[in-house]
């Protein structure tokens, strides 16, 4: 069966440093991969989408890479700020449905 | 971006009662909406896909008679938790797909916190 793994349940990063989150998947060949942010008690908010034929996508301080050979995506936040503290979810489409990983709780320490 | 609303944002009910949660796409038409459930510190688990004008498609292990879904219009889907029990207490989130967007983006509602006493 298909599986999505986000390697860290929680990650602490010092303010100003780059936070890197990992998403690995098995038994999938997704056309694209998405990253969402979720704050406590809120629904997920879409951040970035990267297609299978794209190696890298950037949006302001965010950068996503997608390696279909390794079946892995990396999500980077540069110059991290305490306001970046949240849970970040990796998601893949499967038959027109979006399936989520468990997420990584990121804490940016001031 | 597009907006999806949910009502109510939270609800507390007694065991055995039924609770209806509404999901609306405010500025776009959504032929397809999705219902998720999220337990504390867990990921969103897809419960069902709601299609306007037709029956919902439920994921394996989700009881269709317990979680009734109605998608009567292009902007409204409802989830009714029938005969709710404490184990149904969870965070329910809907999403709607905007097929007009270049990415077929899926927009999420703010969620509904259900607590069954």
Coordinates of C-alpha atoms in Angstrom, one line a residue:
Chain A
X1 CA 0.0 0.0 0.0
X2 CA 1.0 3.6 -0.4
X3 CA 2.9 5.2 2.4
X4 CA 4.1 8.8 3.1
X5 CA 6.7 9.4 5.8
X6 CA 7.8 12.6 7.3
X7 CA 11.0 11.8 9.1
X8 CA 10.7 14.0 12.1
X9 CA 7.7 14.3 14.3
X10 CA 9.2 17.5 15.8
X11 CA 12.1 19.7 14.8
X12 CA 13.7 22.6 16.8
X13 CA 15.6 25.2 14.8
X14 CA 17.3 28.4 16.0
X15 CA 15.8 31.6 14.6
X16 CA 17.7 32.7 11.5
X17 CA 18.8 29.3 10.5
X18 CA 17.4 27.2 7.7
X19 CA 14.9 24.5 8.6
X20 CA 14.8 21.4 6.4
X21 CA 11.9 19.0 6.5
X22 CA 11.9 15.6 4.7
X23 CA 9.0 13.7 3.0
X24 CA 9.5 10.2 1.7
X25 CA 7.0 8.1 -0.1
X26 CA 6.7 4.5 -1.3
X27 CA 4.6 2.7 -3.8
X28 CA 3.6 6.0 -5.4
X29 CA 4.3 7.7 -8.7
X30 CA 2.7 11.1 -8.0
X31 CA 2.2 13.7 -10.7
X32 CA 2.9 16.3 -8.1
X33 CA 3.6 16.8 -4.4
X34 CA 2.3 19.5 -2.1
X35 CA 3.3 21.1 1.2
X36 CA 0.9 22.6 3.6
X37 CA 1.1 24.5 6.9
X38 CA -1.2 23.8 9.7
X39 CA -1.5 25.8 12.9
X40 CA -3.1 24.3 16.0
X41 CA -6.9 24.1 15.7
X42 CA -6.9 25.2 12.1
X43 CA -7.2 23.7 8.7
X44 CA -4.2 23.2 6.5
X45 CA -3.0 26.1 4.3
X46 CA -1.5 25.4 0.9
X47 CA 2.1 26.5 0.5
X48 CA 3.7 25.0 -2.5
X49 CA 3.1 22.5 -5.2
X50 CA 5.9 20.9 -7.2
X51 CA 5.3 18.7 -10.3
X52 CA 7.2 15.5 -11.1
X53 CA 9.1 17.2 -13.9
X54 CA 10.3 20.0 -11.7
X55 CA 13.4 19.6 -9.5
X56 CA 12.9 22.7 -7.4
X57 CA 10.3 25.4 -6.6
X58 CA 10.7 28.6 -4.6
X59 CA 8.4 31.0 -3.0
X60 CA 9.8 33.8 -0.9
X61 CA 11.8 32.1 1.9
X62 CA 10.4 28.6 1.0
X63 CA 12.1 26.1 -1.3
X64 CA 10.9 22.6 -2.2
X65 CA 12.8 20.0 -4.1
X66 CA 11.4 16.8 -5.6
X67 CA 13.5 13.8 -6.4
X68 CA 11.3 11.1 -8.1
X69 CA 14.2 8.7 -8.2
X70 CA 14.7 8.8 -4.4
X71 CA 11.0 9.3 -3.9
X72 CA 11.7 12.2 -1.6
X73 CA 10.9 15.9 -1.2
X74 CA 12.7 18.4 0.9
X75 CA 11.1 21.5 2.2
X76 CA 13.3 24.4 3.3
X77 CA 12.5 27.6 5.2
X78 CA 15.4 30.0 5.1
X79 CA 16.0 32.7 7.6
X80 CA 13.5 31.1 9.8
X81 CA 11.4 33.1 12.2
X82 CA 9.4 32.2 15.3
X83 CA 6.2 32.9 13.3
X84 CA 7.2 29.9 11.1
X85 CA 6.5 27.6 14.0
X86 CA 3.7 25.3 12.9
X87 CA 3.1 21.8 11.6
X88 CA 4.1 21.2 8.0
X89 CA 2.4 18.5 6.1
X90 CA 3.5 16.8 2.9
X91 CA 0.8 15.6 0.6
X92 CA 0.5 13.5 -2.5
X93 CA -2.4 13.1 -4.9
X94 CA -3.8 9.7 -5.5
X95 CA -6.6 9.2 -7.9
X96 CA -7.7 12.8 -7.5
X97 CA -7.6 12.6 -3.7
X98 CA -4.9 14.2 -1.5
X99 CA -3.3 12.0 1.0
X100 CA -1.3 13.5 3.8
X101 CA 1.8 12.5 5.8
X102 CA 1.7 12.8 9.6
X103 CA 3.4 16.2 9.5
X104 CA 6.5 17.7 11.2
X105 CA 6.0 20.1 14.1
X106 CA 8.5 22.8 13.6
X107 CA 9.6 25.0 16.5
X108 CA 11.7 28.1 15.7
X109 CA 13.5 29.1 18.8
X110 CA 14.1 32.8 19.4
Chain B
X1 CA -7.1 32.5 -2.9
X2 CA -10.4 30.7 -2.7
X3 CA -12.2 30.5 0.6
X4 CA -13.9 27.5 2.2
X5 CA -15.9 27.9 5.3
X6 CA -17.2 25.5 7.9
X7 CA -20.0 25.8 10.4
X8 CA -20.0 25.3 13.3
X9 CA -16.4 25.8 14.3
X10 CA -17.0 23.8 17.4
X11 CA -19.8 21.7 18.8
X12 CA -20.4 19.8 22.0
X13 CA -23.1 17.2 22.0
X14 CA -24.4 14.3 24.1
X15 CA -23.8 10.8 23.2
X16 CA -26.5 9.4 20.9
X17 CA -27.3 12.7 19.2
X18 CA -26.6 13.6 15.6
X19 CA -24.5 16.5 14.5
X20 CA -24.5 18.3 11.1
X21 CA -21.4 20.1 9.8
X22 CA -21.6 22.4 6.8
X23 CA -18.8 23.1 4.3
X24 CA -19.2 25.9 1.8
X25 CA -17.0 27.2 -1.0
X26 CA -17.5 30.9 -0.9
X27 CA -16.2 32.2 -4.2
X28 CA -15.9 29.2 -6.4
X29 CA -18.0 26.2 -7.5
X30 CA -16.8 22.9 -6.2
X31 CA -18.1 19.8 -7.9
X32 CA -16.0 17.8 -5.5
X33 CA -15.5 18.3 -1.8
X34 CA -13.5 16.1 0.6
X35 CA -14.1 15.3 4.3
X36 CA -11.2 14.6 6.6
X37 CA -10.9 13.7 10.3
X38 CA -7.9 14.5 12.4
X39 CA -7.2 13.1 15.9
X40 CA -4.7 14.9 18.2
X41 CA -1.1 14.8 16.9
X42 CA -2.2 12.7 13.9
X43 CA -2.5 13.5 10.3
X44 CA -5.6 14.3 8.3
X45 CA -7.3 11.1 7.3
X46 CA -9.6 11.2 4.3
X47 CA -13.0 10.0 5.2
X48 CA -15.0 10.5 2.0
X49 CA -15.2 12.3 -1.3
X50 CA -18.4 14.2 -1.8
X51 CA -19.6 14.7 -5.4
X52 CA -22.3 17.2 -6.3
X53 CA -25.5 15.5 -7.3
X54 CA -24.3 11.9 -6.6
X55 CA -23.4 9.6 -3.7
X56 CA -20.3 10.1 -1.7
X57 CA -17.4 7.8 -2.0
X58 CA -16.2 6.5 1.3
X59 CA -12.7 5.4 2.3
X60 CA -12.2 1.9 3.6
X61 CA -13.2 1.6 7.2
X62 CA -15.5 4.6 7.2
X63 CA -19.1 3.8 7.9
X64 CA -21.3 5.4 5.4
X65 CA -24.4 5.0 7.5
X66 CA -22.8 6.8 10.4
X67 CA -21.2 9.6 8.5
X68 CA -23.9 10.9 6.1
X69 CA -22.7 13.2 3.4
X70 CA -24.9 15.3 1.2
X71 CA -23.6 17.5 -1.6
X72 CA -26.7 19.2 -2.8
X73 CA -25.2 22.2 -4.5
X74 CA -22.0 23.3 -6.1
X75 CA -21.1 25.3 -3.0
X76 CA -22.4 23.2 -0.1
X77 CA -21.6 19.8 1.3
X78 CA -22.8 18.6 4.7
X79 CA -21.5 15.8 7.0
X80 CA -23.9 14.4 9.5
X81 CA -22.4 12.3 12.3
X82 CA -25.3 10.1 13.4
X83 CA -25.7 8.7 16.9
X84 CA -22.4 10.3 17.9
X85 CA -20.3 8.6 20.5
X86 CA -17.3 9.8 22.5
X87 CA -14.9 8.0 20.1
X88 CA -16.3 10.3 17.3
X89 CA -14.8 13.3 19.0
X90 CA -12.3 14.7 16.6
X91 CA -11.4 17.6 14.4
X92 CA -13.4 17.4 11.1
X93 CA -12.0 19.3 8.1
X94 CA -13.5 19.7 4.7
X95 CA -11.8 20.8 1.5
X96 CA -13.0 21.8 -1.9
X97 CA -11.2 21.5 -5.2
X98 CA -11.2 24.4 -7.6
X99 CA -11.0 22.8 -11.0
X100 CA -10.7 26.3 -12.6
X101 CA -7.3 26.8 -11.0
X102 CA -4.2 25.9 -12.9
X103 CA -3.2 23.3 -10.2
X104 CA -6.7 22.0 -9.4
X105 CA -5.9 23.5 -6.0
X106 CA -7.7 22.1 -3.0
X107 CA -8.7 24.6 -0.4
X108 CA -9.4 23.6 3.2
X109 CA -11.9 24.9 5.7
X110 CA -11.0 26.0 9.2
X111 CA -12.2 22.8 10.7
X112 CA -14.9 21.8 13.2
X113 CA -14.1 20.5 16.6
X114 CA -16.6 17.9 17.7
X115 CA -16.7 16.8 21.3
X116 CA -19.2 14.1 22.2
X117 CA -19.9 13.8 26.0

